[in-house]
Every structure is written in C-alpha cells, then in structure tokens.
C-alpha cells in the first residue's frame, strides 16, 4: 500500500532517469527510497516551472522588517541567480558530493546558496545564525566543506550581529580549512576580507557562468543539518534528494492545500529544518509562492508584524511556532492588532517546533476563527509525522494534540519492553519501520550511530525520543522528550551540551542543567553548579561568568540566563544526578523522590534556589 502511494506521489517530480525500485529494504540502516532514480532537486524547484511557462510567477517574497524592504523574485529570476551562483561555485572547484557550509541570516541569498548547492549536487550544511563560533567550528569540521558561504551580518532587534568575525573565529578553532569563503556583504556591517580566502558573494555571482543542473542519484545526499543530540556532539541528519522531493511536493497540497500562484508563509529560519522544508524546498517544488521574513513576531515594530505580513502578501497559510504566538499574546492579548489587518486571504494557521499548549491554541483559534493545525515533526523526519489534512478534510480540532499520522507513518506509544501501550496511555512514541520518503536515511558518515540512536531501542521501530500517547481516534499527543533535550522557543537544545560548557569553568566541580517552564519560550535552561573545594570567589561573579560562557560557546539562542551555586546536587546511591526531580521542583510540581536517593536532605537544601 505504502509503496503504491509513494509511486503515485513520485509522478509529481521530474526524473532524469526513472527509479528501479520504490523502496529497497536492503540498503542503509532501514532501507532507501527510489533506488536507481536520477533527478536534480533545484531543477525541480525552479527550471521545470520556468520551462512550463510559469517563469513570471513569484517564487519568493523577501520581506525584511529589519531593513523595511520587500523584494519579489520570480521563478525565472531565482533560477537565473541560482544558475549563476552555481557557476561561480563550480569555478571555485565545487563538484557533486562536495560540502558547502552556509552561515547566513534570513536573506534571499541564503535560499539561493542552498539551491545552488542542490543544482551542483553539492551537499549543504546550513548553520543557524544564533550559534556561536565553537558550534560553527564543530559543524565545519564535521562537514569538511570546500566552500563556506556567509553573510557579513544579521539584523536582530536593537543590534547588528556581525557574522563574519564569528566565522573567522570558527575557522581559527576548526581544524578543517575551506578553500574559499564567499561573503555576502550587507550595508549594516560590511566585513573585512581575508586575502586569498574570502571573496565577495555578489561579485562572484555576477561573474558566474550559468551552470546546468547536475544529475544526482535519488539516494545521494541533498543536505546535512546538525541537531542537538543528548551529548555535546550534534548529530548530522542526512537528507536524500529523491525521497525528500517526493515527500515534500506531496505535502504541500495534502497538508496545506496551497496551489501554484498562492502564497504560503513559514515564519521560521532557514537554519532550522522547518525553514529548509517550508521556506525553501517544498513551496518551490510545488510551484507556490513562499514568503521569507526577516524580523520577529514582536518588536519589529509591534505585535501586529505577522498580521501585517499576512495582509500585505495575501498569505493563505501561516506556519509558525507556538512561542511566537505566546510572545504576541503577551503584548496583544485581545487581538486588537489582528483585527487591524485584512486577513481575508488567510485560511489556516500551522504550528510546530514544540507542543502548542491548549490555552494558546484556544486563544488564537478564537481570535482568528480559522483552523489551527498543530503538526509534530523533527529534524530527522524532515516533514510532519502528524498533522491534520486540509486536502482530505480536517479531522476534529483537539487542542494540545499534534493530529493524526501523515501518510507513510505508523505511530505507536510503546512500553519499555517495546509492547504497544493501550490507546490514550503515555509511552515512548515510535514509528514502525520503514520510515516514509523524506526522513533521514542515515547520519552523516555514521550508519552505526543512526542504528544506535534510533533503531536499537525497539527492534522494527524508529525511536522518536518523544513521550506521548495515541488516543482511540488515532490522534497523537506529544508530551515531551524522553531524553535530556529541551525545547527553548521552538529550538531543540541539549542540556548535556550546556553541562559540558559549565563543567569546563575552572571553579566548577559538578553541575546539572534542567529545563524550567517559561511563559513565552516554553522552556529555558537553568544551571546548578557545585564549586570546587576551596573556591572563595563571589558566587554572583561566577554565575555571570557561566552565563557568558554558554553564550560564547553555544550561542545566544540557548537563552541560558540563570546559574546558581549549590552545596550539593541530589543523587541516587549509584551517583546518578536526579535531574527529573530537580526539574519538578523548578517547575513548582511536587517532586517525585526515588527510593534510591542517597541523601534526601540535599533536596531540602535546594528549596528557594529555583
Ligand atoms: N542570528 C544571531 N542571533 C540570533 C539569531 C540569529 N539568526 N536568532 C536569535 N538570535 C539571538 C537573539 O538576538 C537573542 O539574543 P539576546 O540574548 O542578545 O537577546 C537570542 O538569540 C535569543 O533569541 P530568540 O530565541 O529569538 O529570543 P527573543 O527573546 O529575542 O525572542 C521570540 C523571543 C519568541 C520572539 C523568538 O524566540 C521567536 O520568534 N521564536 C520563534 C522561533 C521559531 O520560529 N522557531 C522555529 C521552529 S519551527
Ligand atoms: P527539531 O528537530 O529541532 O525540529 O525538534 C524536534 C522536537 O521538537 C520533537 O522531537 C519534539 O520534541 C518537538 N516538537 C516539534 N513539533 C512538535 C509538536 N507539534 N508537538 C510537540 N512537540 C513537538
């Protein structure tokens, strides 16, 4: 059944060579889709629409609240720019299979760079701008790129973030050396160039000879995107070309019901998977118009920013993260700014990145009076695991649920032995193998790591790392992670990575980082540290140093603002730190104290610390 479905969906893609097998279970950790097929993803995004006569249709609308600019790019213009940049990259030695790291804010050149890689069959690795130099360095060393493409700066409310010095610092830390860095200069903070390594992006593009799309295998990698694992080492999620194109082109009408010529807006960032999928690839594969927004939900200039963009560009579907709605709700609780704009084109609101808390879901559903569609996914899956489907008719709205499984996914809650939980009961959410097209077939250069992380816990299943339930109607309720990953403003972050940073401070003997509830960001990290014996420095000074250290090593996106010094951390007799118990205390819940606790008085000493 599933193979028939995907064979039908694959007809929406232009293949240079048809695939020989829809799915081959013998390849990779769990199998590969569209084996033998040859295509080019960028040609499917751009050239084929131009060749079909839609060259003058708008592909991308760049709306920068930061620069006060709106620019429209037709499919033809975007195709031509991508072809020229691909030519410039090829002239600098980039060939099929080479990696290119992209470190850019929300400018069209980020999408153009991604598509130029796809045109050449080169593998891009986009790094989110809110990450600091060591995180960028780790991704450069992991991808070993021939080329880095970066912008001179990003624009955040109230400050210009100079990206180029962060890139320079990352290249000082990294052991790998790219041959060339193409730097997109922005007026707000033009970058100093390193002679012999850095070149101007715009000049290179302008001089580039248009490059034809390079045929790649369906199973060749399109991109790698790093995401937080449970350790400090991020995981390189691999996306293939064929399965990705088929899954995405299918999802746009099915889930969003947006058609060629209509406008979808995903208010995320190209540095995250949601941005890869629904700002860049899926809308273009489907021939619709995508809005790329540089700005925030609030403060650029006010809490009406989203509704202004929707009205101005006749947006049919808006996709954002619940945290953005909570930020808007805080400043415009009665929705006065929603009422101030003409939202007659808007048909539905999509939410993902974290569970949407029911009060926020009810608040926005009532004010907008349109369907609110929570959809659950992960960097690994690349498109929603669950949603509600506009094309086939929406299933009932249940605030707090991520909807029903998307085609190709069978989701179940499992008990620790891998047996199915009864309907409605919480267990470890797992997806029966094989995963559908579009989902990561492996980790970058690490098939075994993939098996260990996702496939070994429950044989025959993919372990999502999320806890939740599937109710009697088949609606999925995702309640949180089963590991030490927290979700800060829709961004997935590892508390383990933050603990590694705190532990590196010379005064710290041991530490724990836990997620604490936050009214806007959902969760924020909170650090507890025990100082080494004999340290007499001011605790407040040490705490401030720890906050600065996390910002410097991981980045501002971690939103790590609280560290407290404690005498001891609560542990079990075997020495395991009781993070879950502390998390319950920090969130005002009654802590569950395991009988194996070493010394219960440690918990009492933490009262008032959170
Ligand atoms: N480049 C550089 N720095 C960045 C950045 C980027 N691309 N994105 C964020 N930052 C910085 C911010 O400037 C901020 O720095 P500060 O500590 O100096 O203020 C820090 O990282 C945290 O940023 P952010 O998470 O944006 O928090 P905020 O308090 O500025 O704004 C929200 C709160 C809710 C408005 C914001 O988090 C938001 O819009 N979230 C939506 C998230 C989203 O779309 N997620 C995608 C998942 S689908
Ligand atoms: P990321 O890989 O950064 O996209 O983060 C994926 C994680 O975010 C998932 O494993 C979930 O924990 C969480 N998540 C994403 N979307 C949802 C949703 N709609 N409901 C609940 N949790 C979500």
XYZ file of C-alpha atoms and ligand atoms in Angstrom:
681
model
C 0.000 0.000 0.000
C 2.628 2.429 1.088
C 4.841 1.810 -1.949
C 1.890 2.338 -4.281
C 1.099 5.618 -2.559
C 4.657 6.893 -2.936
C 4.964 5.686 -6.529
C 1.897 7.768 -7.311
C 3.313 10.770 -5.434
C 6.624 10.422 -7.298
C 4.845 11.331 -10.538
C 4.833 14.959 -9.363
C 8.636 15.051 -9.719
C 10.636 15.260 -12.960
C 13.055 12.330 -13.089
C 16.073 12.324 -15.383
C 16.187 8.525 -15.048
C 13.219 6.667 -13.582
C 13.810 4.776 -10.338
C 14.090 0.989 -10.485
C 12.639 0.259 -7.074
C 10.289 2.377 -4.974
C 11.873 1.068 -1.774
C 14.860 -1.193 -1.198
C 14.937 -2.512 2.356
C 18.434 -3.930 1.839
C 20.202 -0.573 1.672
C 21.215 1.675 4.576
C 20.163 1.312 8.217
C 16.495 0.694 7.330
C 16.252 0.975 3.518
C 16.341 3.591 0.746
C 13.623 5.181 -1.386
C 13.500 5.495 -5.188
C 16.635 3.476 -5.760
C 18.095 3.883 -9.238
C 16.259 7.165 -9.845
C 18.191 10.209 -11.069
C 16.975 13.804 -10.684
C 18.041 17.287 -9.726
C 16.211 18.900 -6.801
C 16.970 22.513 -7.821
C 15.731 21.874 -11.372
C 12.522 20.512 -9.873
C 12.242 23.623 -7.701
C 12.932 26.152 -10.438
C 13.717 25.163 -14.052
C 10.703 22.976 -14.638
C 8.286 25.733 -13.589
C 10.066 28.182 -15.903
C 10.013 25.633 -18.725
C 6.310 25.037 -18.098
C 5.632 28.727 -18.721
C 5.439 29.903 -15.116
C 8.692 31.879 -15.163
C 6.927 35.133 -14.290
C 5.140 33.653 -11.255
C 6.541 34.899 -7.955
C 8.639 32.219 -6.268
C 9.901 34.121 -3.257
C 8.832 37.273 -1.474
C 11.530 38.614 0.812
C 10.012 40.793 3.499
C 12.567 42.338 5.807
C 11.034 44.170 8.726
C 14.623 44.859 9.740
C 15.525 46.684 6.538
C 12.000 47.900 5.774
C 12.170 46.238 2.358
C 10.044 43.902 0.269
C 11.509 42.218 -2.832
C 9.717 39.802 -5.175
C 11.678 37.121 -7.066
C 10.009 35.334 -9.958
C 10.795 31.713 -10.742
C 12.841 32.902 -13.728
C 14.889 35.409 -11.735
C 15.513 32.888 -8.972
C 16.511 30.188 -11.487
C 18.944 32.572 -13.180
C 20.528 33.717 -9.934
C 20.877 30.146 -8.699
C 22.430 29.046 -12.021
C 24.967 31.864 -11.918
C 25.925 31.266 -8.302
C 26.264 27.547 -9.081
C 28.599 28.537 -11.932
C 30.632 30.689 -9.548
C 30.866 27.826 -7.072
C 31.882 25.377 -9.803
C 34.578 27.819 -10.918
C 35.927 27.567 -7.364
C 36.150 23.815 -7.585
C 32.837 22.723 -6.053
C 31.630 19.476 -7.624
C 28.924 16.913 -6.908
C 29.296 15.450 -3.423
C 31.378 18.333 -2.040
C 30.081 20.015 1.082
C 29.281 23.705 1.470
C 28.612 25.297 4.867
C 26.119 28.184 4.800
C 26.032 30.635 7.721
C 23.520 33.336 6.873
C 20.564 35.245 8.275
C 17.156 35.433 6.619
C 18.205 36.913 3.295
C 17.248 35.511 -0.141
C 20.919 34.779 -0.768
C 20.662 32.007 1.844
C 17.993 30.245 -0.241
C 19.929 30.964 -3.434
C 23.048 29.408 -1.893
C 21.125 26.299 -0.806
C 19.580 25.877 -4.254
C 22.921 26.482 -5.996
C 24.380 23.612 -3.976
C 21.434 21.437 -4.966
C 21.967 22.413 -8.607
C 25.566 21.179 -8.450
C 24.778 18.089 -6.401
C 26.884 19.591 -3.597
C 25.715 18.937 -0.027
C 24.849 21.994 2.026
C 25.088 22.269 5.767
C 23.264 25.369 6.976
C 24.227 26.631 10.432
C 21.714 28.788 12.309
C 22.958 32.345 12.916
C 22.248 32.245 16.646
C 25.026 29.698 17.203
C 28.436 30.822 18.442
C 31.857 30.201 16.870
C 32.621 26.825 18.552
C 29.299 25.373 17.345
C 30.000 26.655 13.826
C 33.520 25.225 14.026
C 32.181 21.802 15.052
C 29.877 21.799 12.029
C 32.705 22.906 9.713
C 34.926 20.103 10.984
C 32.109 17.575 10.617
C 31.206 18.574 7.058
C 34.763 19.391 5.817
C 33.396 21.894 3.261
C 35.293 23.050 0.195
C 33.416 26.342 0.398
C 31.763 28.404 3.131
C 29.063 30.918 2.218
C 28.330 33.530 4.881
C 26.825 36.970 5.266
C 28.712 39.832 6.825
C 25.960 40.300 9.415
C 22.490 39.513 10.633
C 19.996 42.043 11.940
C 18.431 41.417 15.325
C 16.181 43.972 17.001
C 18.412 46.566 18.606
C 21.687 45.069 17.460
C 23.650 44.066 14.410
C 25.172 40.606 14.767
C 28.452 40.588 12.882
C 28.556 37.064 11.399
C 31.915 37.395 9.679
C 34.015 37.725 12.880
C 32.134 34.663 14.204
C 33.110 32.791 11.019
C 36.727 33.960 11.361
C 36.792 32.787 14.983
C 35.234 29.456 13.982
C 37.870 28.937 11.307
C 40.561 29.637 13.915
C 39.091 26.901 16.106
C 38.319 24.381 13.332
C 40.987 22.058 12.043
C 39.429 21.883 8.575
C 40.217 24.697 6.107
C 37.767 25.532 3.299
C 39.397 26.713 0.053
C 37.151 29.754 -0.251
C 34.649 31.800 1.740
C 32.052 33.730 -0.254
C 30.870 36.663 1.848
C 27.563 38.384 1.194
C 28.178 41.982 2.232
C 25.334 43.798 3.966
C 25.436 47.545 4.456
C 24.777 47.372 8.209
C 28.200 45.807 8.877
C 30.439 45.162 5.861
C 33.069 42.552 6.616
C 36.851 42.716 6.483
C 38.049 40.153 3.966
C 40.936 37.730 4.452
C 43.133 37.932 1.362
C 43.450 34.676 -0.544
C 40.451 33.088 1.218
C 37.473 35.434 1.218
C 35.656 36.678 -1.870
C 32.636 38.872 -2.419
C 29.491 36.781 -2.920
C 27.709 39.297 -5.169
C 30.707 39.870 -7.450
C 31.272 36.121 -7.752
C 27.607 35.522 -8.585
C 27.557 38.347 -11.138
C 30.588 36.883 -12.918
C 29.344 33.285 -12.699
C 28.658 31.354 -15.899
C 25.150 29.846 -15.590
C 25.537 26.191 -14.629
C 23.180 23.445 -15.755
C 21.609 21.178 -13.112
C 23.831 18.179 -12.349
C 22.046 14.796 -12.336
C 22.238 13.086 -8.932
C 21.003 9.762 -7.620
C 17.763 9.829 -5.648
C 19.763 8.374 -2.778
C 22.552 10.977 -2.947
C 22.592 13.481 -0.090
C 20.983 16.876 -0.684
C 21.915 18.318 2.663
C 23.092 17.614 6.155
C 21.626 19.525 9.073
C 23.055 19.246 12.557
C 20.738 18.967 15.508
C 21.213 18.522 19.221
C 21.782 15.003 20.358
C 21.867 14.085 24.020
C 25.590 14.692 24.244
C 27.512 17.841 23.413
C 28.180 16.426 19.941
C 25.462 17.391 17.433
C 24.078 14.789 15.039
C 24.423 15.253 11.283
C 20.987 14.499 9.887
C 21.230 13.473 6.219
C 18.520 14.250 3.679
C 18.459 12.476 0.330
C 17.307 14.008 -2.975
C 14.591 11.683 -4.271
C 12.590 10.780 -1.177
C 12.789 14.362 0.037
C 11.455 15.822 -3.209
C 8.566 13.340 -3.357
C 7.540 13.709 0.297
C 7.652 17.494 0.175
C 5.879 18.035 -3.121
C 3.134 15.733 -1.851
C 2.788 17.502 1.484
C 2.008 20.985 0.164
C -1.435 20.231 -1.314
C -2.186 17.458 1.189
C -1.472 19.266 4.441
C -1.546 22.945 3.468
C -3.830 22.983 0.417
C -1.768 25.733 -1.191
C -1.705 25.733 -5.004
C 0.585 27.287 -7.631
C 0.228 31.055 -7.544
C -0.950 31.061 -3.912
C 1.189 32.212 -1.017
C 2.461 30.235 1.957
C 4.495 31.806 4.718
C 6.625 29.876 7.143
C 7.895 32.213 9.844
C 10.868 30.109 10.848
C 14.559 30.401 9.924
C 16.481 28.710 7.131
C 18.825 27.413 9.849
C 16.138 25.015 11.112
C 14.524 22.057 9.404
C 11.144 23.796 9.220
C 12.852 26.577 7.273
C 14.657 24.164 4.935
C 11.400 22.409 4.177
C 8.675 25.048 4.147
C 10.536 28.260 3.337
C 12.740 26.840 0.583
C 12.227 23.375 -0.852
C 8.563 22.386 -0.508
C 6.950 25.626 -1.752
C 9.276 25.760 -4.754
C 8.856 22.081 -5.592
C 5.102 22.664 -5.537
C 5.347 25.871 -7.596
C 3.762 28.082 -4.943
C 4.962 31.427 -3.614
C 6.983 31.410 -0.399
C 7.461 34.352 1.947
C 10.835 34.731 3.634
C 10.578 37.105 6.601
C 13.465 38.778 8.348
C 12.015 40.023 11.594
C 10.349 38.899 14.797
C 6.755 38.355 15.865
C 7.028 41.285 18.280
C 9.120 44.416 18.336
C 9.557 44.742 14.560
C 7.792 47.067 15.081
C 4.979 45.584 17.187
C 2.862 42.512 17.883
C 0.975 43.099 14.630
C 4.024 42.214 12.485
C 2.732 38.758 11.490
C -0.708 40.071 10.551
C 0.835 42.913 8.541
C 2.864 40.393 6.508
C -0.184 38.138 6.010
C -2.292 41.052 4.795
C 0.361 42.628 2.589
C 1.227 39.425 0.709
C -2.223 37.775 0.737
C -0.820 34.835 2.704
C -3.049 31.737 2.539
C -1.316 29.661 5.221
C 0.899 30.900 8.029
C 3.217 28.452 9.762
C 4.964 29.427 12.981
C 5.995 28.156 16.402
C 3.731 28.399 19.485
C 6.394 30.502 21.229
C 5.867 33.245 18.647
C 2.130 33.237 19.405
C 2.784 33.419 23.133
C 5.033 36.429 22.523
C 2.228 38.078 20.516
C -0.396 37.133 23.098
C 1.622 38.734 25.860
C 1.624 42.078 24.041
C -1.763 41.947 22.313
C -3.959 39.698 24.467
C -7.230 40.910 22.961
C -6.028 40.636 19.377
C -6.572 44.318 18.577
C -3.739 44.146 16.060
C -5.209 41.028 14.473
C -8.423 42.921 13.835
C -6.481 45.836 12.347
C -5.406 43.924 9.218
C -7.221 42.427 6.246
C -6.693 38.712 6.732
C -9.260 37.667 4.146
C -6.719 35.528 2.246
C -5.612 33.613 5.350
C -7.209 30.179 5.601
C -5.264 28.297 8.259
C -2.545 28.566 10.881
C 0.074 25.829 11.232
C 2.131 25.348 14.377
C 5.171 23.181 15.089
C 8.504 23.091 16.843
C 7.027 22.328 20.258
C 3.673 21.236 21.625
C 1.172 24.052 21.456
C -0.253 24.499 24.952
C -4.068 24.370 24.840
C -4.650 27.919 26.221
C -2.580 29.404 23.395
C -4.256 27.154 20.812
C -7.743 28.189 22.012
C -6.747 31.858 22.200
C -5.540 32.070 18.620
C -8.259 29.803 17.206
C -10.927 32.082 18.688
C -9.294 35.305 17.519
C -8.506 34.129 14.007
C -11.618 31.997 13.603
C -9.679 29.676 11.311
C -8.309 26.147 11.677
C -5.225 25.895 13.876
C -3.176 22.888 12.795
C -0.537 21.634 15.192
C 1.892 19.314 13.413
C 4.608 17.248 15.020
C 7.989 16.592 13.466
C 11.720 16.507 13.963
C 14.860 17.444 12.064
C 15.215 13.722 11.414
C 11.873 13.339 9.641
C 12.132 16.496 7.526
C 8.358 16.878 7.221
C 5.432 16.338 9.572
C 4.976 12.977 11.268
C 1.464 14.018 12.221
C -0.861 16.811 11.206
C -4.397 17.475 10.049
C -5.007 17.438 6.322
C -6.737 20.262 4.512
C -6.963 18.378 1.226
C -8.875 15.397 2.566
C -10.925 17.277 5.165
C -9.816 18.319 8.619
C -10.240 15.896 11.485
C -11.604 17.485 14.694
C -9.513 20.132 16.457
C -8.116 18.843 19.751
C -6.024 21.496 21.451
C -2.721 20.001 22.618
C -2.695 17.184 20.063
C -0.419 17.051 17.036
C -3.125 15.455 14.882
C -3.015 12.129 13.054
C -0.157 10.277 11.401
C 0.810 11.543 7.961
C 0.910 9.075 5.039
C 3.651 6.509 5.473
C 3.931 6.866 9.252
C 2.555 4.354 11.725
C 2.991 5.900 15.171
C 2.520 3.996 18.421
C 3.298 4.564 22.078
C 5.467 1.712 23.378
C 6.239 0.488 26.877
C 9.882 -0.049 27.952
C 9.784 -3.595 26.528
C 8.545 -2.377 23.162
C 4.951 -3.568 23.611
C 2.098 -1.333 22.418
C 0.526 0.845 25.119
C -3.271 0.896 25.299
C -4.945 3.806 23.470
C -4.515 7.078 25.315
C -1.712 5.921 27.606
C 1.669 7.614 27.562
C 4.718 5.709 26.367
C 7.732 6.209 24.134
C 6.493 7.371 20.735
C 7.895 5.218 17.950
C 7.372 4.919 14.204
C 7.136 1.491 12.603
C 9.868 0.919 10.003
C 10.340 1.747 7.255
C 10.197 5.493 7.660
C 8.497 7.177 4.704
C 10.361 9.120 1.993
C 11.923 12.378 3.167
C 13.027 11.009 6.540
C 16.744 10.832 7.240
C 18.133 7.583 5.826
C 21.257 7.853 7.982
C 23.569 10.176 9.936
C 26.459 11.853 8.140
C 29.193 9.214 7.757
C 27.663 7.256 10.615
C 25.259 4.410 9.787
C 26.082 2.743 13.102
C 25.371 5.926 15.042
C 21.961 6.035 13.355
C 21.219 2.450 14.329
C 22.295 3.115 17.925
C 20.374 6.371 18.289
C 17.105 5.386 16.641
C 16.748 1.714 15.766
C 18.203 -0.377 18.571
C 15.856 0.512 21.438
C 12.780 -1.059 19.815
C 13.612 -3.518 17.008
C 11.440 -2.819 13.957
C 10.729 0.726 15.128
C 12.278 4.184 14.906
C 12.559 5.728 18.370
C 11.483 9.390 18.211
C 12.833 10.381 21.644
C 9.437 11.901 22.395
C 6.998 10.652 25.011
C 3.288 10.706 24.322
C 0.107 8.817 23.566
C -2.080 7.835 20.649
C -5.767 8.103 21.516
C -8.624 5.915 20.309
C -9.243 8.197 17.307
C -5.598 7.946 16.254
C -4.748 11.489 17.377
C -1.225 11.808 18.689
C -0.371 13.654 21.908
C 3.308 14.555 22.254
C 4.081 15.405 25.854
C 7.860 15.967 25.935
C 11.230 14.365 25.389
C 12.393 11.144 26.974
C 15.981 12.392 26.948
C 17.873 15.481 28.124
C 16.813 17.671 25.240
C 14.874 20.831 25.983
C 12.835 22.980 23.661
C 13.655 26.678 24.006
C 11.439 28.927 21.852
C 10.933 26.043 19.424
C 14.671 25.358 19.286
C 15.909 21.941 20.290
C 18.878 22.169 22.637
C 20.872 19.651 24.601
C 21.229 20.245 28.344
C 24.205 17.869 28.162
C 25.988 20.275 25.822
C 25.389 23.122 28.292
C 26.621 20.974 31.178
C 29.839 20.368 29.257
C 30.336 24.123 28.998
C 29.659 24.731 32.709
C 31.934 21.861 33.700
C 34.763 23.491 31.733
C 34.745 26.518 34.093
C 37.795 26.246 36.382
C 35.763 26.769 39.587
C 33.062 24.187 38.842
C 33.276 20.703 40.344
C 29.984 19.375 39.011
C 26.783 20.680 37.522
C 23.339 19.976 36.146
C 21.243 21.866 33.613
C 17.488 21.389 33.648
C 14.592 22.871 31.689
C 12.371 25.303 33.585
C 8.957 26.426 32.360
C 8.871 29.851 30.710
C 5.694 31.692 29.784
C 6.933 32.700 26.315
C 9.764 30.346 25.355
C 8.107 27.209 26.717
C 11.272 26.105 28.453
C 14.515 27.807 29.388
C 17.680 26.233 30.733
C 18.614 26.590 34.406
C 22.060 25.641 35.679
C 23.013 24.372 39.134
C 26.710 24.181 39.955
C 28.765 22.861 42.835
C 32.053 24.704 43.242
C 35.394 23.036 43.764
C 36.556 22.862 47.385
C 38.442 25.979 48.403
C 36.861 28.313 45.839
C 36.046 31.554 47.661
C 35.215 33.867 44.741
C 31.910 35.721 44.744
C 29.151 33.325 43.634
C 27.348 36.031 41.648
C 30.512 36.720 39.658
C 30.948 33.033 38.913
C 27.280 32.755 37.867
C 27.698 35.702 35.471
C 30.817 34.081 34.009
C 28.889 30.867 33.437
C 26.095 32.715 31.637
C 28.673 34.454 29.433
C 30.466 31.162 28.779
C 27.352 29.404 27.451
C 26.591 32.394 25.223
C 30.171 32.351 23.903
C 30.419 28.579 23.385
C 26.887 27.650 22.304
C 25.296 30.958 21.363
C 22.611 33.445 22.358
C 19.933 31.069 21.075
C 20.441 28.865 24.151
C 18.887 31.672 26.259
C 20.954 30.492 29.227
C 20.489 33.266 31.781
C 20.370 31.539 35.177
C 23.070 29.693 37.074
C 23.048 29.178 40.837
C 25.683 27.812 43.157
C 24.541 24.962 45.429
C 26.371 22.965 48.073
C 25.478 19.549 46.629
C 23.415 18.014 43.834
C 20.818 15.352 44.703
C 21.898 11.901 43.555
C 20.949 8.268 43.706
C 23.132 5.905 45.673
C 24.774 4.882 42.401
C 25.706 8.518 41.760
C 23.122 9.458 39.099
C 22.101 13.114 39.363
C 18.345 13.439 39.937
C 17.600 15.861 37.114
C 13.941 14.873 36.776
C 13.339 15.511 40.482
C 15.006 18.928 40.273
C 13.014 19.734 37.147
C 9.796 19.042 39.038
C 10.938 21.306 41.894
C 11.949 24.064 39.474
C 8.519 23.904 37.861
C 6.624 24.105 41.140
C 5.481 20.475 40.994
C 5.665 18.045 43.870
C 8.946 16.256 43.275
C 8.928 12.513 42.854
C 11.759 11.328 45.090
C 13.159 7.933 44.101
C 13.741 5.472 46.963
C 17.334 5.145 45.803
C 18.136 8.751 46.772
C 21.458 8.985 48.547
C 20.611 11.837 50.937
C 17.137 13.397 50.942
C 18.334 16.454 52.859
C 20.082 17.656 49.679
C 16.667 18.245 48.134
C 15.616 20.378 51.110
C 18.732 22.492 50.688
C 17.629 23.322 47.131
C 14.325 24.876 48.225
C 14.230 28.527 47.155
C 17.074 28.114 44.675
C 14.927 28.000 41.538
N 21.403 35.335 14.482
C 22.006 35.849 15.567
N 21.438 35.890 16.784
C 20.205 35.401 16.915
C 19.506 34.840 15.833
C 20.155 34.811 14.575
N 19.576 34.275 13.500
N 18.303 34.429 16.257
C 18.238 34.719 17.555
N 19.381 35.306 17.952
C 19.694 35.807 19.292
C 18.717 36.902 19.677
O 19.169 38.172 19.239
C 18.718 36.805 21.182
O 19.884 37.437 21.663
P 19.893 38.273 23.043
O 20.109 37.236 24.093
O 21.051 39.175 22.878
O 18.584 38.960 23.157
C 18.899 35.307 21.453
O 19.474 34.769 20.250
C 17.598 34.575 21.724
O 16.775 34.810 20.592
P 15.248 34.434 20.454
O 15.043 32.981 20.726
O 14.791 34.940 19.136
O 14.566 35.160 21.669
P 13.975 36.582 21.792
O 13.753 36.766 23.257
O 14.794 37.581 21.053
O 12.543 36.453 21.066
C 10.652 35.103 20.401
C 11.523 35.587 21.555
C 9.535 34.196 20.937
C 10.050 36.301 19.707
C 11.525 34.313 19.430
O 12.138 33.272 20.132
C 10.840 33.735 18.222
O 10.422 34.380 17.287
N 10.755 32.419 18.161
C 10.243 31.698 17.035
C 11.126 30.527 16.907
C 10.943 29.760 15.638
O 10.466 30.233 14.642
N 11.378 28.529 15.708
C 11.400 27.669 14.574
C 10.841 26.360 14.929
S 9.617 25.937 13.768
P 13.682 19.744 15.912
O 14.430 18.552 15.488
O 14.546 20.890 16.317
O 12.650 20.150 14.889
O 12.907 19.362 17.238
C 12.067 18.245 17.242
C 11.399 18.090 18.571
O 10.544 19.225 18.836
C 10.493 16.897 18.621
O 11.176 15.707 18.906
C 9.509 17.297 19.699
O 10.071 17.089 20.986
C 9.354 18.781 19.485
N 8.206 19.096 18.621
C 8.227 19.554 17.362
N 6.973 19.778 16.924
C 6.135 19.440 17.907
C 4.700 19.433 18.073
N 3.886 19.864 17.122
N 4.200 18.983 19.248
C 5.014 18.566 20.233
N 6.370 18.560 20.151
C 6.921 18.992 19.011
